[in-house]
PDB file of C-alpha atoms in Angstrom:
ATOM      1  CA  MET A 173       0.000   0.000   0.000  1.00  0.00           C
ATOM      2  CA  TYR A 174       1.241   3.474  -0.848  1.00  0.00           C
ATOM      3  CA  TYR A 175       1.555   5.839   2.102  1.00  0.00           C
ATOM      4  CA  LEU A 176       2.903   9.232   3.212  1.00  0.00           C
ATOM      5  CA  ASP A 177       4.917   9.718   6.400  1.00  0.00           C
ATOM      6  CA  PRO A 178       3.869  13.185   7.632  1.00  0.00           C
ATOM      7  CA  HIS A 179       6.632  13.537  10.257  1.00  0.00           C
ATOM      8  CA  ILE A 180      10.064  11.968   9.814  1.00  0.00           C
ATOM      9  CA  HIS A 181      13.543  13.414  10.441  1.00  0.00           C
ATOM     10  CA  MET A 182      15.521  12.053   7.521  1.00  0.00           C
ATOM     11  CA  VAL A 183      18.604  14.192   8.253  1.00  0.00           C
ATOM     12  CA  SER A 184      19.156  11.605  11.013  1.00  0.00           C
ATOM     13  CA  ARG A 185      18.852   8.598   8.707  1.00  0.00           C
ATOM     14  CA  VAL A 186      21.204   6.908   6.262  1.00  0.00           C
ATOM     15  CA  THR A 187      20.453   6.698   2.549  1.00  0.00           C
ATOM     16  CA  ASP A 188      19.613   2.995   2.878  1.00  0.00           C
ATOM     17  CA  ASP A 189      16.547   4.049   4.882  1.00  0.00           C
ATOM     18  CA  TYR A 190      15.201   5.971   1.876  1.00  0.00           C
ATOM     19  CA  GLU A 191      15.571   2.821  -0.214  1.00  0.00           C
ATOM     20  CA  THR A 192      13.810   0.690   2.421  1.00  0.00           C
ATOM     21  CA  LEU A 193      10.947   3.178   2.760  1.00  0.00           C
ATOM     22  CA  ALA A 194      10.459   3.290  -1.023  1.00  0.00           C
ATOM     23  CA  LYS A 195      10.294  -0.526  -1.163  1.00  0.00           C
ATOM     24  CA  MET A 196       7.652  -0.493   1.605  1.00  0.00           C
ATOM     25  CA  GLY A 197       5.372   1.925  -0.257  1.00  0.00           C
ATOM     26  CA  CYS A 198       6.387   5.375   0.998  1.00  0.00           C
ATOM     27  CA  VAL A 199       5.758   7.846  -1.828  1.00  0.00           C
ATOM     28  CA  ALA A 200       6.093  11.148   0.072  1.00  0.00           C
ATOM     29  CA  MET A 201       7.156  12.475   3.458  1.00  0.00           C
ATOM     30  CA  SER A 202       7.382  15.723   5.369  1.00  0.00           C
ATOM     31  CA  GLU A 203      10.303  16.621   7.599  1.00  0.00           C
ATOM     32  CA  PRO A 204       9.832  19.272  10.303  1.00  0.00           C
ATOM     33  CA  ALA A 205      12.828  21.214  11.577  1.00  0.00           C
ATOM     34  CA  PHE A 206      13.827  19.888  15.008  1.00  0.00           C
ATOM     35  CA  TRP A 207      16.424  19.802  17.771  1.00  0.00           C
ATOM     36  CA  ALA A 208      19.735  18.369  16.556  1.00  0.00           C
ATOM     37  CA  GLY A 209      20.662  16.833  19.922  1.00  0.00           C
ATOM     38  CA  PHE A 210      22.585  19.948  20.915  1.00  0.00           C
ATOM     39  CA  ASP A 211      21.819  23.672  21.037  1.00  0.00           C
ATOM     40  CA  ARG A 212      23.050  25.524  17.939  1.00  0.00           C
ATOM     41  CA  GLY A 213      24.907  28.764  18.445  1.00  0.00           C
ATOM     42  CA  SER A 214      24.150  31.047  15.520  1.00  0.00           C
ATOM     43  CA  VAL A 215      21.545  31.962  12.947  1.00  0.00           C
ATOM     44  CA  ASP A 216      23.957  30.870  10.218  1.00  0.00           C
ATOM     45  CA  GLY A 217      23.878  27.357  11.654  1.00  0.00           C
ATOM     46  CA  PHE A 218      20.114  27.330  11.098  1.00  0.00           C
ATOM     47  CA  ARG A 219      20.488  28.814   7.619  1.00  0.00           C
ATOM     48  CA  ASP A 220      22.732  25.868   6.663  1.00  0.00           C
ATOM     49  CA  TYR A 221      20.244  23.450   8.255  1.00  0.00           C
ATOM     50  CA  PHE A 222      17.345  24.946   6.275  1.00  0.00           C
ATOM     51  CA  ARG A 223      19.423  24.627   3.087  1.00  0.00           C
ATOM     52  CA  GLN A 224      19.921  20.941   3.877  1.00  0.00           C
ATOM     53  CA  LEU A 225      16.166  20.506   4.384  1.00  0.00           C
ATOM     54  CA  THR A 226      15.208  22.332   1.182  1.00  0.00           C
ATOM     55  CA  GLU A 227      18.059  21.314  -1.130  1.00  0.00           C
ATOM     56  CA  PHE A 228      19.856  18.083  -0.235  1.00  0.00           C
ATOM     57  CA  GLU A 229      17.138  15.987   1.436  1.00  0.00           C
ATOM     58  CA  PRO A 230      14.650  16.427  -1.475  1.00  0.00           C
ATOM     59  CA  GLN A 231      17.428  15.332  -3.809  1.00  0.00           C
ATOM     60  CA  ARG A 232      18.332  12.296  -1.681  1.00  0.00           C
ATOM     61  CA  ALA A 233      14.661  11.267  -1.405  1.00  0.00           C
ATOM     62  CA  GLY A 234      14.203  11.743  -5.141  1.00  0.00           C
ATOM     63  CA  TRP A 235      16.835   9.107  -5.889  1.00  0.00           C
ATOM     64  CA  TYR A 236      14.237   6.575  -4.696  1.00  0.00           C
ATOM     65  CA  GLY A 237      11.130   8.191  -6.130  1.00  0.00           C
ATOM     66  CA  ILE A 238       9.991   9.712  -2.814  1.00  0.00           C
ATOM     67  CA  GLU A 239       8.716  13.305  -2.657  1.00  0.00           C
ATOM     68  CA  HIS A 240      10.250  15.234   0.259  1.00  0.00           C
ATOM     69  CA  TYR A 241       8.579  18.229   1.933  1.00  0.00           C
ATOM     70  CA  THR A 242       9.642  20.236   4.968  1.00  0.00           C
ATOM     71  CA  TRP A 243       8.656  22.695   7.730  1.00  0.00           C
ATOM     72  CA  LEU A 244      10.873  25.403   9.235  1.00  0.00           C
ATOM     73  CA  CYS A 245      11.337  26.784  12.763  1.00  0.00           C
ATOM     74  CA  ILE A 246      13.600  26.846  15.795  1.00  0.00           C
ATOM     75  CA  ASN A 247      12.597  24.005  18.123  1.00  0.00           C
ATOM     76  CA  ALA A 248      11.157  24.660  21.589  1.00  0.00           C
ATOM     77  CA  LYS A 249      14.225  23.070  23.204  1.00  0.00           C
ATOM     78  CA  GLU A 250      16.286  26.023  21.937  1.00  0.00           C
ATOM     79  CA  ALA A 251      13.696  28.688  22.772  1.00  0.00           C
ATOM     80  CA  GLU A 252      15.381  29.622  26.050  1.00  0.00           C
ATOM     81  CA  ASN A 253      17.857  31.519  23.865  1.00  0.00           C
ATOM     82  CA  VAL A 254      15.298  34.168  23.008  1.00  0.00           C
ATOM     83  CA  ARG A 255      17.677  36.407  21.055  1.00  0.00           C
ATOM     84  CA  LEU A 256      18.804  33.564  18.772  1.00  0.00           C
ATOM     85  CA  SER A 257      15.208  32.368  18.393  1.00  0.00           C
ATOM     86  CA  ARG A 258      14.137  35.807  17.183  1.00  0.00           C
ATOM     87  CA  GLU A 259      17.043  35.951  14.732  1.00  0.00           C
ATOM     88  CA  VAL A 260      15.984  32.566  13.305  1.00  0.00           C
ATOM     89  CA  ILE A 261      12.306  33.593  13.064  1.00  0.00           C
ATOM     90  CA  ALA A 262      13.350  36.745  11.204  1.00  0.00           C
ATOM     91  CA  MET A 263      15.421  34.629   8.772  1.00  0.00           C
ATOM     92  CA  ILE A 264      12.772  31.951   8.021  1.00  0.00           C
ATOM     93  CA  PRO A 265      10.920  34.011   5.328  1.00  0.00           C
ATOM     94  CA  GLU A 266      14.032  33.674   3.108  1.00  0.00           C
ATOM     95  CA  PHE A 267      12.999  30.027   2.641  1.00  0.00           C
ATOM     96  CA  LEU A 268       9.191  30.042   2.685  1.00  0.00           C
ATOM     97  CA  ASP A 269       8.764  30.238  -1.090  1.00  0.00           C
ATOM     98  CA  ARG A 270      11.185  27.408  -1.803  1.00  0.00           C
ATOM     99  CA  PRO A 271       9.654  24.276  -3.391  1.00  0.00           C
ATOM    100  CA  GLY A 272       8.513  21.767  -0.808  1.00  0.00           C
ATOM    101  CA  VAL A 273       8.246  24.127   2.191  1.00  0.00           C
ATOM    102  CA  LEU A 274       4.833  23.423   3.736  1.00  0.00           C
ATOM    103  CA  GLY A 275       4.858  25.867   6.635  1.00  0.00           C
ATOM    104  CA  ILE A 276       6.079  26.575  10.173  1.00  0.00           C
ATOM    105  CA  GLY A 277       7.000  23.594  12.359  1.00  0.00           C
ATOM    106  CA  GLU A 278       7.513  21.708  14.485  1.00  0.00           C
ATOM    107  CA  ILE A 279       6.909  24.481  16.977  1.00  0.00           C
ATOM    108  CA  GLY A 280       5.465  23.995  20.454  1.00  0.00           C
ATOM    109  CA  LEU A 281       6.533  23.527  24.039  1.00  0.00           C
ATOM    110  CA  ASN A 282       9.092  21.303  25.761  1.00  0.00           C
ATOM    111  CA  LYS A 283       9.148  22.186  29.468  1.00  0.00           C
ATOM    112  CA  ASN A 284       6.226  24.632  29.256  1.00  0.00           C
ATOM    113  CA  THR A 285       8.348  27.669  30.217  1.00  0.00           C
ATOM    114  CA  ARG A 286       7.580  31.354  29.725  1.00  0.00           C
ATOM    115  CA  ASN A 287      10.307  31.721  27.076  1.00  0.00           C
ATOM    116  CA  GLU A 288       9.002  28.694  25.159  1.00  0.00           C
ATOM    117  CA  ALA A 289       5.506  30.207  25.149  1.00  0.00           C
ATOM    118  CA  THR A 290       6.888  33.564  23.969  1.00  0.00           C
ATOM    119  CA  ILE A 291       8.735  32.009  21.025  1.00  0.00           C
ATOM    120  CA  PHE A 292       5.766  29.760  20.208  1.00  0.00           C
ATOM    121  CA  LEU A 293       3.516  32.818  19.895  1.00  0.00           C
ATOM    122  CA  GLU A 294       6.073  34.619  17.729  1.00  0.00           C
ATOM    123  CA  HIS A 295       6.200  31.607  15.385  1.00  0.00           C
ATOM    124  CA  ILE A 296       2.388  31.668  15.232  1.00  0.00           C
ATOM    125  CA  ASP A 297       2.437  35.347  14.360  1.00  0.00           C
ATOM    126  CA  LEU A 298       4.936  34.673  11.555  1.00  0.00           C
ATOM    127  CA  ALA A 299       2.704  31.892  10.189  1.00  0.00           C
ATOM    128  CA  MET A 300      -0.319  34.183  10.219  1.00  0.00           C
ATOM    129  CA  ARG A 301       1.510  37.069   8.542  1.00  0.00           C
ATOM    130  CA  THR A 302       2.840  34.769   5.780  1.00  0.00           C
ATOM    131  CA  ASP A 303      -0.271  32.549   5.395  1.00  0.00           C
ATOM    132  CA  GLU A 304       1.540  29.326   6.328  1.00  0.00           C
ATOM    133  CA  GLN A 305       0.268  26.040   7.737  1.00  0.00           C
ATOM    134  CA  ILE A 306       1.470  25.026  11.205  1.00  0.00           C
ATOM    135  CA  LEU A 307       2.839  21.740  12.608  1.00  0.00           C
ATOM    136  CA  ILE A 308       3.025  21.526  16.412  1.00  0.00           C
ATOM    137  CA  HIS A 309       5.155  19.446  18.786  1.00  0.00           C
ATOM    138  CA  THR A 310       3.572  18.605  22.141  1.00  0.00           C
ATOM    139  CA  PRO A 311       5.794  17.863  25.162  1.00  0.00           C
ATOM    140  CA  HIS A 312       6.931  14.467  26.301  1.00  0.00           C
ATOM    141  CA  LEU A 313       4.924  12.430  28.791  1.00  0.00           C
ATOM    142  CA  GLU A 314       5.658  14.160  32.096  1.00  0.00           C
ATOM    143  CA  ASP A 315       4.668  17.583  30.694  1.00  0.00           C
ATOM    144  CA  LYS A 316       2.340  16.518  27.884  1.00  0.00           C
ATOM    145  CA  TYR A 317      -1.148  17.178  29.245  1.00  0.00           C
ATOM    146  CA  GLN A 318      -0.350  20.578  30.731  1.00  0.00           C
ATOM    147  CA  GLY A 319       1.690  21.565  27.657  1.00  0.00           C
ATOM    148  CA  THR A 320      -1.034  20.471  25.263  1.00  0.00           C
ATOM    149  CA  ARG A 321      -3.621  22.507  27.200  1.00  0.00           C
ATOM    150  CA  MET A 322      -1.334  25.557  27.105  1.00  0.00           C
ATOM    151  CA  ILE A 323      -0.813  25.149  23.352  1.00  0.00           C
ATOM    152  CA  LEU A 324      -4.541  24.783  22.667  1.00  0.00           C
ATOM    153  CA  ASP A 325      -5.308  27.848  24.784  1.00  0.00           C
ATOM    154  CA  MET A 326      -2.779  29.932  22.832  1.00  0.00           C
ATOM    155  CA  LEU A 327      -4.050  28.655  19.459  1.00  0.00           C
ATOM    156  CA  THR A 328      -7.733  29.144  20.190  1.00  0.00           C
ATOM    157  CA  GLY A 329      -6.995  32.605  21.554  1.00  0.00           C
ATOM    158  CA  ASP A 330      -5.781  33.774  18.128  1.00  0.00           C
ATOM    159  CA  ARG A 331      -8.779  34.459  15.869  1.00  0.00           C
ATOM    160  CA  ARG A 332      -6.567  34.604  12.780  1.00  0.00           C
ATOM    161  CA  ILE A 333      -5.905  30.832  12.893  1.00  0.00           C
ATOM    162  CA  ASP A 334      -7.756  28.469  10.567  1.00  0.00           C
ATOM    163  CA  ARG A 335      -7.810  25.314  12.708  1.00  0.00           C
ATOM    164  CA  SER A 336      -8.111  23.030   9.685  1.00  0.00           C
ATOM    165  CA  ARG A 337      -4.581  24.140   8.687  1.00  0.00           C
ATOM    166  CA  VAL A 338      -2.951  23.170  12.011  1.00  0.00           C
ATOM    167  CA  LEU A 339      -1.596  19.716  12.928  1.00  0.00           C
ATOM    168  CA  VAL A 340      -1.026  19.027  16.644  1.00  0.00           C
ATOM    169  CA  ASP A 341       1.398  16.117  16.788  1.00  0.00           C
ATOM    170  CA  HIS A 342       2.439  13.423  19.296  1.00  0.00           C
ATOM    171  CA  VAL A 343      -1.073  13.055  20.751  1.00  0.00           C
ATOM    172  CA  GLU A 344      -1.754  10.168  23.117  1.00  0.00           C
ATOM    173  CA  GLU A 345      -4.847   8.747  24.764  1.00  0.00           C
ATOM    174  CA  HIS A 346      -5.112  11.594  27.291  1.00  0.00           C
ATOM    175  CA  THR A 347      -4.605  14.454  24.803  1.00  0.00           C
ATOM    176  CA  ILE A 348      -6.278  13.377  21.553  1.00  0.00           C
ATOM    177  CA  ARG A 349      -9.837  14.359  22.482  1.00  0.00           C
ATOM    178  CA  PRO A 350      -9.230  18.046  23.316  1.00  0.00           C
ATOM    179  CA  VAL A 351      -7.185  18.439  20.092  1.00  0.00           C
ATOM    180  CA  LEU A 352      -9.923  16.960  17.883  1.00  0.00           C
ATOM    181  CA  ASP A 353     -12.746  18.675  19.797  1.00  0.00           C
ATOM    182  CA  ALA A 354     -11.049  22.036  19.154  1.00  0.00           C
ATOM    183  CA  GLY A 355     -11.090  21.374  15.402  1.00  0.00           C
ATOM    184  CA  PHE A 356      -7.389  20.707  14.798  1.00  0.00           C
ATOM    185  CA  TRP A 357      -5.728  17.785  13.036  1.00  0.00           C
ATOM    186  CA  ALA A 358      -4.025  15.283  15.367  1.00  0.00           C
ATOM    187  CA  GLY A 359      -0.901  13.225  14.719  1.00  0.00           C
ATOM    188  CA  MET A 360       0.054   9.967  16.448  1.00  0.00           C
ATOM    189  CA  THR A 361       3.793   9.299  16.584  1.00  0.00           C
ATOM    190  CA  LEU A 362       4.747   5.613  16.574  1.00  0.00           C
ATOM    191  CA  TYR A 363       7.769   5.048  18.809  1.00  0.00           C
ATOM    192  CA  PRO A 364       9.316   1.821  20.118  1.00  0.00           C
ATOM    193  CA  VAL A 365       9.985   3.202  23.631  1.00  0.00           C
ATOM    194  CA  SER A 366       7.615   6.154  24.221  1.00  0.00           C
ATOM    195  CA  LYS A 367       4.730   8.150  22.722  1.00  0.00           C
ATOM    196  CA  CYS A 368       2.492   5.581  20.949  1.00  0.00           C
ATOM    197  CA  THR A 369       2.707   2.021  19.593  1.00  0.00           C
ATOM    198  CA  PRO A 370       0.984   0.957  16.347  1.00  0.00           C
ATOM    199  CA  GLU A 371      -1.533  -1.040  18.393  1.00  0.00           C
ATOM    200  CA  ARG A 372      -2.400   1.970  20.591  1.00  0.00           C
ATOM    201  CA  ALA A 373      -2.821   4.074  17.447  1.00  0.00           C
ATOM    202  CA  VAL A 374      -5.300   1.513  16.103  1.00  0.00           C
ATOM    203  CA  ASP A 375      -7.165   1.736  19.423  1.00  0.00           C
ATOM    204  CA  MET A 376      -7.500   5.507  18.986  1.00  0.00           C
ATOM    205  CA  ILE A 377      -8.654   5.131  15.367  1.00  0.00           C
ATOM    206  CA  GLU A 378     -11.355   2.741  16.586  1.00  0.00           C
ATOM    207  CA  LEU A 379     -12.431   5.149  19.347  1.00  0.00           C
ATOM    208  CA  TYR A 380     -12.404   8.417  17.400  1.00  0.00           C
ATOM    209  CA  GLY A 381     -12.679   7.391  13.729  1.00  0.00           C
ATOM    210  CA  PRO A 382     -10.224   8.332  10.964  1.00  0.00           C
ATOM    211  CA  GLU A 383     -11.239  11.962  10.415  1.00  0.00           C
ATOM    212  CA  ARG A 384      -8.370  14.475  10.932  1.00  0.00           C
ATOM    213  CA  LEU A 385      -6.015  11.754  12.214  1.00  0.00           C
ATOM    214  CA  LEU A 386      -2.499  11.042  10.924  1.00  0.00           C
ATOM    215  CA  VAL A 387       0.190   8.526  11.907  1.00  0.00           C
ATOM    216  CA  ASN A 388       3.943   9.065  11.590  1.00  0.00           C
ATOM    217  CA  SER A 389       7.243   7.467  12.515  1.00  0.00           C
ATOM    218  CA  ALA A 390       9.282  10.547  13.586  1.00  0.00           C
ATOM    219  CA  GLY A 391      12.337   8.494  12.531  1.00  0.00           C
ATOM    220  CA  ASP A 392      14.798  10.737  14.370  1.00  0.00           C
ATOM    221  CA  TRP A 393      18.284  10.249  15.869  1.00  0.00           C
ATOM    222  CA  GLY A 394      16.948   8.609  19.059  1.00  0.00           C
ATOM    223  CA  PRO A 395      15.388   5.147  19.439  1.00  0.00           C
ATOM    224  CA  SER A 396      12.857   5.169  16.598  1.00  0.00           C
ATOM    225  CA  LYS A 397      11.758   3.106  13.616  1.00  0.00           C
ATOM    226  CA  PRO A 398      11.400   4.806  10.211  1.00  0.00           C
ATOM    227  CA  THR A 399       9.209   1.919   9.008  1.00  0.00           C
ATOM    228  CA  ALA A 400       6.677   2.371  11.815  1.00  0.00           C
ATOM    229  CA  VAL A 401       3.862   3.413   9.449  1.00  0.00           C
ATOM    230  CA  PRO A 402       3.967   0.026   7.647  1.00  0.00           C
ATOM    231  CA  ASP A 403       3.830  -1.528  11.142  1.00  0.00           C
ATOM    232  CA  PHE A 404       0.625   0.455  11.736  1.00  0.00           C
ATOM    233  CA  ILE A 405      -0.793  -0.765   8.404  1.00  0.00           C
ATOM    234  CA  LEU A 406      -0.142  -4.363   9.479  1.00  0.00           C
ATOM    235  CA  ALA A 407      -1.705  -3.745  12.900  1.00  0.00           C
ATOM    236  CA  MET A 408      -4.846  -2.351  11.205  1.00  0.00           C
ATOM    237  CA  ARG A 409      -5.083  -5.427   8.962  1.00  0.00           C
ATOM    238  CA  LYS A 410      -4.713  -7.761  11.950  1.00  0.00           C
ATOM    239  CA  ARG A 411      -7.740  -6.035  13.529  1.00  0.00           C
ATOM    240  CA  GLY A 412      -9.740  -6.653  10.353  1.00  0.00           C
ATOM    241  CA  HIS A 413      -9.933  -3.077   9.038  1.00  0.00           C
ATOM    242  CA  SER A 414     -10.554  -2.698   5.312  1.00  0.00           C
ATOM    243  CA  GLU A 415      -7.897  -1.544   2.853  1.00  0.00           C
ATOM    244  CA  ALA A 416     -10.005   1.555   2.195  1.00  0.00           C
ATOM    245  CA  ALA A 417     -10.060   2.434   5.914  1.00  0.00           C
ATOM    246  CA  ILE A 418      -6.292   2.015   6.214  1.00  0.00           C
ATOM    247  CA  ARG A 419      -5.639   4.015   3.054  1.00  0.00           C
ATOM    248  CA  ARG A 420      -7.782   6.848   4.451  1.00  0.00           C
ATOM    249  CA  VAL A 421      -5.389   7.259   7.395  1.00  0.00           C
ATOM    250  CA  VAL A 422      -1.989   6.716   5.760  1.00  0.00           C
ATOM    251  CA  TYR A 423      -2.589   8.231   2.297  1.00  0.00           C
ATOM    252  CA  GLU A 424      -5.746  10.272   1.861  1.00  0.00           C
ATOM    253  CA  ASN A 425      -5.626  12.163   5.176  1.00  0.00           C
ATOM    254  CA  PRO A 426      -2.061  13.475   4.758  1.00  0.00           C
ATOM    255  CA  LEU A 427      -2.883  14.475   1.175  1.00  0.00           C
ATOM    256  CA  GLN A 428      -5.942  16.383   2.397  1.00  0.00           C
ATOM    257  CA  PHE A 429      -3.975  18.214   5.084  1.00  0.00           C
ATOM    258  CA  PHE A 430      -0.862  19.003   3.019  1.00  0.00           C
ATOM    259  CA  SER A 431      -2.907  20.126  -0.003  1.00  0.00           C
ATOM    260  CA  GLN A 432      -3.702  23.313   1.898  1.00  0.00           C
ATOM    261  CA  SER A 433      -0.100  24.456   1.411  1.00  0.00           C
ATOM    262  CA  ARG A 434       0.768  26.391  -1.763  1.00  0.00           C
ATOM    263  CA  ASN A 435       4.074  24.501  -2.049  1.00  0.00           C
ATOM    264  CA  PHE A 436       2.571  21.002  -1.977  1.00  0.00           C
ATOM    265  CA  ARG A 437       2.817  19.717  -5.567  1.00  0.00           C
ATOM    266  CA  PHE A 438       2.334  15.984  -5.084  1.00  0.00           C
ATOM    267  CA  LYS A 439       2.231  13.743  -8.154  1.00  0.00           C
ATOM    268  CA  PRO A 440       0.538  10.369  -7.465  1.00  0.00           C
ATOM    269  CA  PRO A 441       2.565   7.288  -8.431  1.00  0.00           C
ATOM    270  CA  GLU A 442       1.990   6.164 -11.998  1.00  0.00           C
ATOM    271  CA  VAL A 443       2.116   2.473 -11.046  1.00  0.00           C
ATOM    272  CA  PRO A 444      -1.151   1.350  -9.388  1.00  0.00           C
ATOM    273  CA  GLU A 445      -0.732  -0.268  -5.992  1.00  0.00           C
ATOM    274  CA  LEU A 446      -1.571  -3.923  -5.548  1.00  0.00           C
ATOM    275  CA  ALA A 447      -4.412  -4.744  -3.168  1.00  0.00           C
ATOM    276  CA  GLY A 448      -3.156  -6.056   0.133  1.00  0.00           C
ATOM    277  CA  LEU A 449       0.481  -5.039  -0.396  1.00  0.00           C
TER     278      LEU A 449
END
């Protein structure tokens, strides 16, 4: 089955992973800007990173027939450096009209601090002034519920925001309902050691239905599995869900969400997929 991975950090992966993903049916992916494992020290470091995301990674993905898209920001983990964060936010518009740039992301909160909230709101303002979609990171488990509530309060307090153009990612059982009830898209990140397993994601699909739900692998530099979306497809089949229901979540939903971006120019594969594969 063809699928799109809406959140995967391919800068952390080797080229063999692109080949494996292509063989497993991945036809497109989106890569949000994220924390590199260390705090960067200058705006030029981010400029080089954004060039990698908009120049080299699309080329590397293209070698295997995969379309690569991206989102730009400074991650919440680096937001305590407010001066650098503002320099990066001021630089981002240089890249917003490049092919494959879908919007601002992954922005959000990490430890739910005042500085993180300040930089989150300044990213939101940039997205509104430039008519960009938004992809949001919610905190890890110990801070997730409070951080998700703070994020939703800030989003719903801005009347400029079209909620159908915002994806709130890394939802779990205790945060998915308020995200969907507020009218946003919700993403479930499939991790081997935290966040959500494929089986738990299937549980949430069965509870809430497929509307405005996405699944992704994250595939970053930590313990993660870039082929987690095919694992989810298999878990759905084991529960007896139809091919049409699975395709809705892994193919049609990401297309519907991404199609709201002016830089999303997806071309469907010319070779028809085989039923059950």
